[in-house]
Amino acid sequence: MTHDAIILGAGAAGLMCAATAGQRGRRVLLLDHAPEVGRKILISGGGRCNFTNLGTVPDRFISQNAHFAKSALSRYTPHDFLALVERHGIAWHEKTLGQLFCDGSARQIVAMLLDECARGGVDIRCNAQIGEVAHADGLFRVGAASAPALVIATGGPSIPKMGATGFAYELARRFGLKVVQPRPALVPLTLAGEDLLFRELSGVSSDVIARCGKAAFREAALFTHRGLSGPAILQVSSYWQHGTPIDVQFLPDRAPGWLLAAKAAHPRAGMRRMLRDGLPERLADVLCERLAIDSELGATTDRKLAAAEAQLAAWRFTPNGSEGYAKAEVTAGGIATTELSSKDMQSRRVPGLYAIGEAVDVTGWLGGYNFQWAWASGWAAALAI
Ligand SMILES: Cc1cc2nc3c(=O)[nH]c(=O)nc-3n(C[C@H](O)[C@H](O)[C@H](O)COP(=O)(O)OP(=O)(O)OC[C@H]3O[C@@H](n4cnc5c(N)ncnc54)[C@H](O)[C@@H]3O)c2cc1C
């Protein structure tokens, strides 16, 4: 054998796994078909990489097995990654909701991981086309290389123009592993029919609570020329299924009964003024037209006002789709967690085969959770190989 482990994919998870295993004395080969490593890290967080989230808890990850991620996440925490960032002298800041970003550039995170790989003597080869992967006599063979451990770290198919592929699923299936139907997640949703009228609001954003089933997120929603985006919508998109609605609560700080209270306090005011008070003007005007209340509040029945308030608190949109893998920040679904040990990410069917990162059916919320999963799962596998 030429190596102790071959890792396919030099993204977040593959780099972390390679560096950690290399520093444990393993001879690691890290292969990627892209011309450079960590391309998604480079474009992440608007170029500043939201590298982890201090609020990391297992229920902020979506998976068919909600318990699967617990073990790895508890053994490699956001503070562990932060300690690494600090050891490399990378300045960082907390933006909002526990999200940690580089002050400078995402390039610093890639440079840090490359430095860690160099310390572990990792053999990194970019522009590597991975052809046949053979498995016999306890060894995996990729081209001329062979090793008793093979780690699938090629991520999911989101953003194909960055070199993302569904290769992880193909390879997993070839080894007989089940794959949970992949789907675009953290993705803008598209609107059709009557909702198309909201297109005229393209570029307008507002603080809302977006709900999909039991999931609810309070953040900004953004109207786009195709539908809805912004953090609140991206978050619910990961829970959204075709044909189901999402509910958007406008004016989330208004207490129940606020419109009736407004009627009592300002009977001569109109609906438009009430809405413009807490919403961007263009949004207020479109909602006002939809609510079709032209009279002053004092001349509007309580029933009509209560109905308008209820509608504003749960404005129903039924997206006709999403913007797909071309715009999805991650891919939900992937290699089934039932196939893997939650302790070290090793296949239960094929000893020596591992899967880590986004390739696995574990999908984090927006806000640094997906990188934390990549670091933690990569670390867990590295301790076993
Ligand atoms: C625009 C954008 C912004 C994001 N921002 C954030 C953020 O700020 N915070 C956060 O937590 N998450 C963010 N994410 C999500 C995060 O980038 C991914 O979840 C994370 O990179 C997954 O790590 P991974 O190692 O599993 O996969 P990747 O980082 O995608 O790495 C997979 C690697 O495998 C290689 N590969 C793929 N197919 C093949 C093949 N057939 N042969 C050889 N090599 C192959 C790829 O070139 C790539 O280098 C963002 C994603 C996008 C698209």
PDB file of C-alpha atoms and ligand atoms in Angstrom, residues 8-14 31-34 36-41 43-46 49-51 101 128 130 153-156 158-159 162-165 167 328-330 356-359 367-372 374, ligand 1:
ATOM      1  CA  LEU A   8     -11.413  12.177  -1.821  1.00  0.00           C
ATOM      2  CA  GLY A   9     -12.286  15.897  -1.809  1.00  0.00           C
ATOM      3  CA  ALA A  10     -10.118  18.707  -0.419  1.00  0.00           C
ATOM      4  CA  GLY A  11     -12.934  20.869   0.890  1.00  0.00           C
ATOM      5  CA  ALA A  12     -13.622  21.795   4.494  1.00  0.00           C
ATOM      6  CA  ALA A  13     -14.136  18.253   5.780  1.00  0.00           C
ATOM      7  CA  GLY A  14     -11.392  16.631   3.695  1.00  0.00           C
ATOM      8  CA  LEU A  31      -7.247  14.212  -3.948  1.00  0.00           C
ATOM      9  CA  ASP A  32      -9.441  16.868  -5.550  1.00  0.00           C
ATOM     10  CA  HIS A  33     -10.453  17.442  -9.153  1.00  0.00           C
ATOM     11  CA  ALA A  34     -10.516  21.228  -8.723  1.00  0.00           C
ATOM     12  CA  GLU A  36      -7.271  24.569  -5.891  1.00  0.00           C
ATOM     13  CA  VAL A  37      -8.430  23.293  -2.500  1.00  0.00           C
ATOM     14  CA  GLY A  38     -11.308  24.650  -0.402  1.00  0.00           C
ATOM     15  CA  ARG A  39     -13.117  26.624  -3.089  1.00  0.00           C
ATOM     16  CA  LYS A  40     -16.381  26.796  -1.151  1.00  0.00           C
ATOM     17  CA  ILE A  41     -14.497  28.053   1.882  1.00  0.00           C
ATOM     18  CA  ILE A  43     -16.572  32.071  -1.373  1.00  0.00           C
ATOM     19  CA  SER A  44     -18.262  31.422   1.965  1.00  0.00           C
ATOM     20  CA  GLY A  45     -19.689  34.083   4.210  1.00  0.00           C
ATOM     21  CA  GLY A  46     -19.361  36.711   1.478  1.00  0.00           C
ATOM     22  CA  CYS A  49     -16.087  32.631   5.931  1.00  0.00           C
ATOM     23  CA  ASN A  50     -18.614  32.153   8.684  1.00  0.00           C
ATOM     24  CA  PHE A  51     -16.433  29.359  10.029  1.00  0.00           C
ATOM     25  CA  PHE A 101     -16.383  35.356  10.748  1.00  0.00           C
ATOM     26  CA  ALA A 128      -6.921  14.862  -9.923  1.00  0.00           C
ATOM     27  CA  ILE A 130     -10.810  10.186  -9.766  1.00  0.00           C
ATOM     28  CA  ALA A 153     -15.381  13.989   1.370  1.00  0.00           C
ATOM     29  CA  THR A 154     -16.545  15.269  -2.007  1.00  0.00           C
ATOM     30  CA  GLY A 155     -19.503  17.208  -0.584  1.00  0.00           C
ATOM     31  CA  GLY A 156     -22.851  17.661  -2.329  1.00  0.00           C
ATOM     32  CA  SER A 158     -24.739  22.534  -4.684  1.00  0.00           C
ATOM     33  CA  ILE A 159     -23.133  25.167  -6.936  1.00  0.00           C
ATOM     34  CA  MET A 162     -17.651  25.604  -8.461  1.00  0.00           C
ATOM     35  CA  GLY A 163     -16.892  21.960  -9.308  1.00  0.00           C
ATOM     36  CA  ALA A 164     -19.499  20.438  -6.962  1.00  0.00           C
ATOM     37  CA  THR A 165     -20.731  16.992  -7.967  1.00  0.00           C
ATOM     38  CA  PHE A 167     -19.836  11.860  -6.905  1.00  0.00           C
ATOM     39  CA  ALA A 328     -28.377  26.316  -3.002  1.00  0.00           C
ATOM     40  CA  GLU A 329     -25.799  26.926  -0.303  1.00  0.00           C
ATOM     41  CA  VAL A 330     -25.932  23.270   0.705  1.00  0.00           C
ATOM     42  CA  ILE A 356     -17.744  13.021   6.157  1.00  0.00           C
ATOM     43  CA  GLY A 357     -19.043  16.558   5.654  1.00  0.00           C
ATOM     44  CA  GLU A 358     -21.887  17.579   3.411  1.00  0.00           C
ATOM     45  CA  ALA A 359     -21.859  14.243   1.563  1.00  0.00           C
ATOM     46  CA  GLY A 367     -24.801  30.572  10.090  1.00  0.00           C
ATOM     47  CA  GLY A 368     -21.598  28.520  10.298  1.00  0.00           C
ATOM     48  CA  TYR A 369     -23.225  25.219  11.242  1.00  0.00           C
ATOM     49  CA  ASN A 370     -22.299  23.445   8.018  1.00  0.00           C
ATOM     50  CA  PHE A 371     -18.619  24.177   8.448  1.00  0.00           C
ATOM     51  CA  GLN A 372     -18.814  23.059  12.073  1.00  0.00           C
ATOM     52  CA  ALA A 374     -17.460  19.480   8.259  1.00  0.00           C
TER      53      ALA A 374
HETATM   54  C1  LIG B   1     -21.871  30.371  -1.580  1.00  0.00           C
HETATM   55  C2  LIG B   1     -21.727  29.512  -0.348  1.00  0.00           C
HETATM   56  C3  LIG B   1     -21.457  30.105   0.865  1.00  0.00           C
HETATM   57  C4  LIG B   1     -21.361  29.318   2.023  1.00  0.00           C
HETATM   58  N1  LIG B   1     -21.082  29.929   3.204  1.00  0.00           N
HETATM   59  C5  LIG B   1     -20.988  29.182   4.330  1.00  0.00           C
HETATM   60  C6  LIG B   1     -20.633  29.775   5.563  1.00  0.00           C
HETATM   61  O1  LIG B   1     -20.305  30.973   5.622  1.00  0.00           O
HETATM   62  N2  LIG B   1     -20.628  28.986   6.684  1.00  0.00           N
HETATM   63  C7  LIG B   1     -20.909  27.637   6.621  1.00  0.00           C
HETATM   64  O2  LIG B   1     -20.884  26.963   7.664  1.00  0.00           O
HETATM   65  N3  LIG B   1     -21.190  27.036   5.453  1.00  0.00           N
HETATM   66  C8  LIG B   1     -21.218  27.771   4.310  1.00  0.00           C
HETATM   67  N4  LIG B   1     -21.487  27.157   3.125  1.00  0.00           N
HETATM   68  C9  LIG B   1     -21.638  25.683   3.111  1.00  0.00           C
HETATM   69  C10 LIG B   1     -20.226  25.031   3.174  1.00  0.00           C
HETATM   70  O3  LIG B   1     -19.410  25.631   2.184  1.00  0.00           O
HETATM   71  C11 LIG B   1     -20.313  23.530   2.935  1.00  0.00           C
HETATM   72  O4  LIG B   1     -21.292  22.949   3.752  1.00  0.00           O
HETATM   73  C12 LIG B   1     -18.954  22.888   3.229  1.00  0.00           C
HETATM   74  O5  LIG B   1     -17.985  23.422   2.342  1.00  0.00           O
HETATM   75  C13 LIG B   1     -19.020  21.382   3.087  1.00  0.00           C
HETATM   76  O6  LIG B   1     -17.729  20.872   3.256  1.00  0.00           O
HETATM   77  P1  LIG B   1     -17.313  19.522   2.517  1.00  0.00           P
HETATM   78  O7  LIG B   1     -15.857  19.379   2.732  1.00  0.00           O
HETATM   79  O8  LIG B   1     -18.227  18.432   2.883  1.00  0.00           O
HETATM   80  O9  LIG B   1     -17.579  19.817   0.968  1.00  0.00           O
HETATM   81  P2  LIG B   1     -16.855  20.916   0.034  1.00  0.00           P
HETATM   82  O10 LIG B   1     -16.272  22.011   0.835  1.00  0.00           O
HETATM   83  O11 LIG B   1     -17.865  21.233  -1.017  1.00  0.00           O
HETATM   84  O12 LIG B   1     -15.660  20.102  -0.598  1.00  0.00           O
HETATM   85  C14 LIG B   1     -15.825  19.050  -1.510  1.00  0.00           C
HETATM   86  C15 LIG B   1     -14.573  18.967  -2.352  1.00  0.00           C
HETATM   87  O13 LIG B   1     -14.686  17.812  -3.180  1.00  0.00           O
HETATM   88  C16 LIG B   1     -14.273  18.139  -4.494  1.00  0.00           C
HETATM   89  N5  LIG B   1     -14.973  17.250  -5.422  1.00  0.00           N
HETATM   90  C17 LIG B   1     -16.290  17.231  -5.709  1.00  0.00           C
HETATM   91  N6  LIG B   1     -16.557  16.298  -6.605  1.00  0.00           N
HETATM   92  C18 LIG B   1     -15.369  15.683  -6.905  1.00  0.00           C
HETATM   93  C19 LIG B   1     -15.000  14.649  -7.778  1.00  0.00           C
HETATM   94  N7  LIG B   1     -15.892  14.024  -8.556  1.00  0.00           N
HETATM   95  N8  LIG B   1     -13.695  14.304  -7.839  1.00  0.00           N
HETATM   96  C20 LIG B   1     -12.767  14.950  -7.070  1.00  0.00           C
HETATM   97  N9  LIG B   1     -13.052  15.935  -6.229  1.00  0.00           N
HETATM   98  C21 LIG B   1     -14.360  16.300  -6.147  1.00  0.00           C
HETATM   99  C22 LIG B   1     -14.632  19.589  -4.665  1.00  0.00           C
HETATM  100  O14 LIG B   1     -13.816  20.214  -5.658  1.00  0.00           O
HETATM  101  C23 LIG B   1     -14.402  20.159  -3.261  1.00  0.00           C
HETATM  102  O15 LIG B   1     -13.099  20.675  -3.119  1.00  0.00           O
HETATM  103  C24 LIG B   1     -21.551  27.904   1.951  1.00  0.00           C
HETATM  104  C25 LIG B   1     -21.789  27.322   0.718  1.00  0.00           C
HETATM  105  C26 LIG B   1     -21.854  28.106  -0.423  1.00  0.00           C
HETATM  106  C27 LIG B   1     -22.097  27.409  -1.751  1.00  0.00           C
END
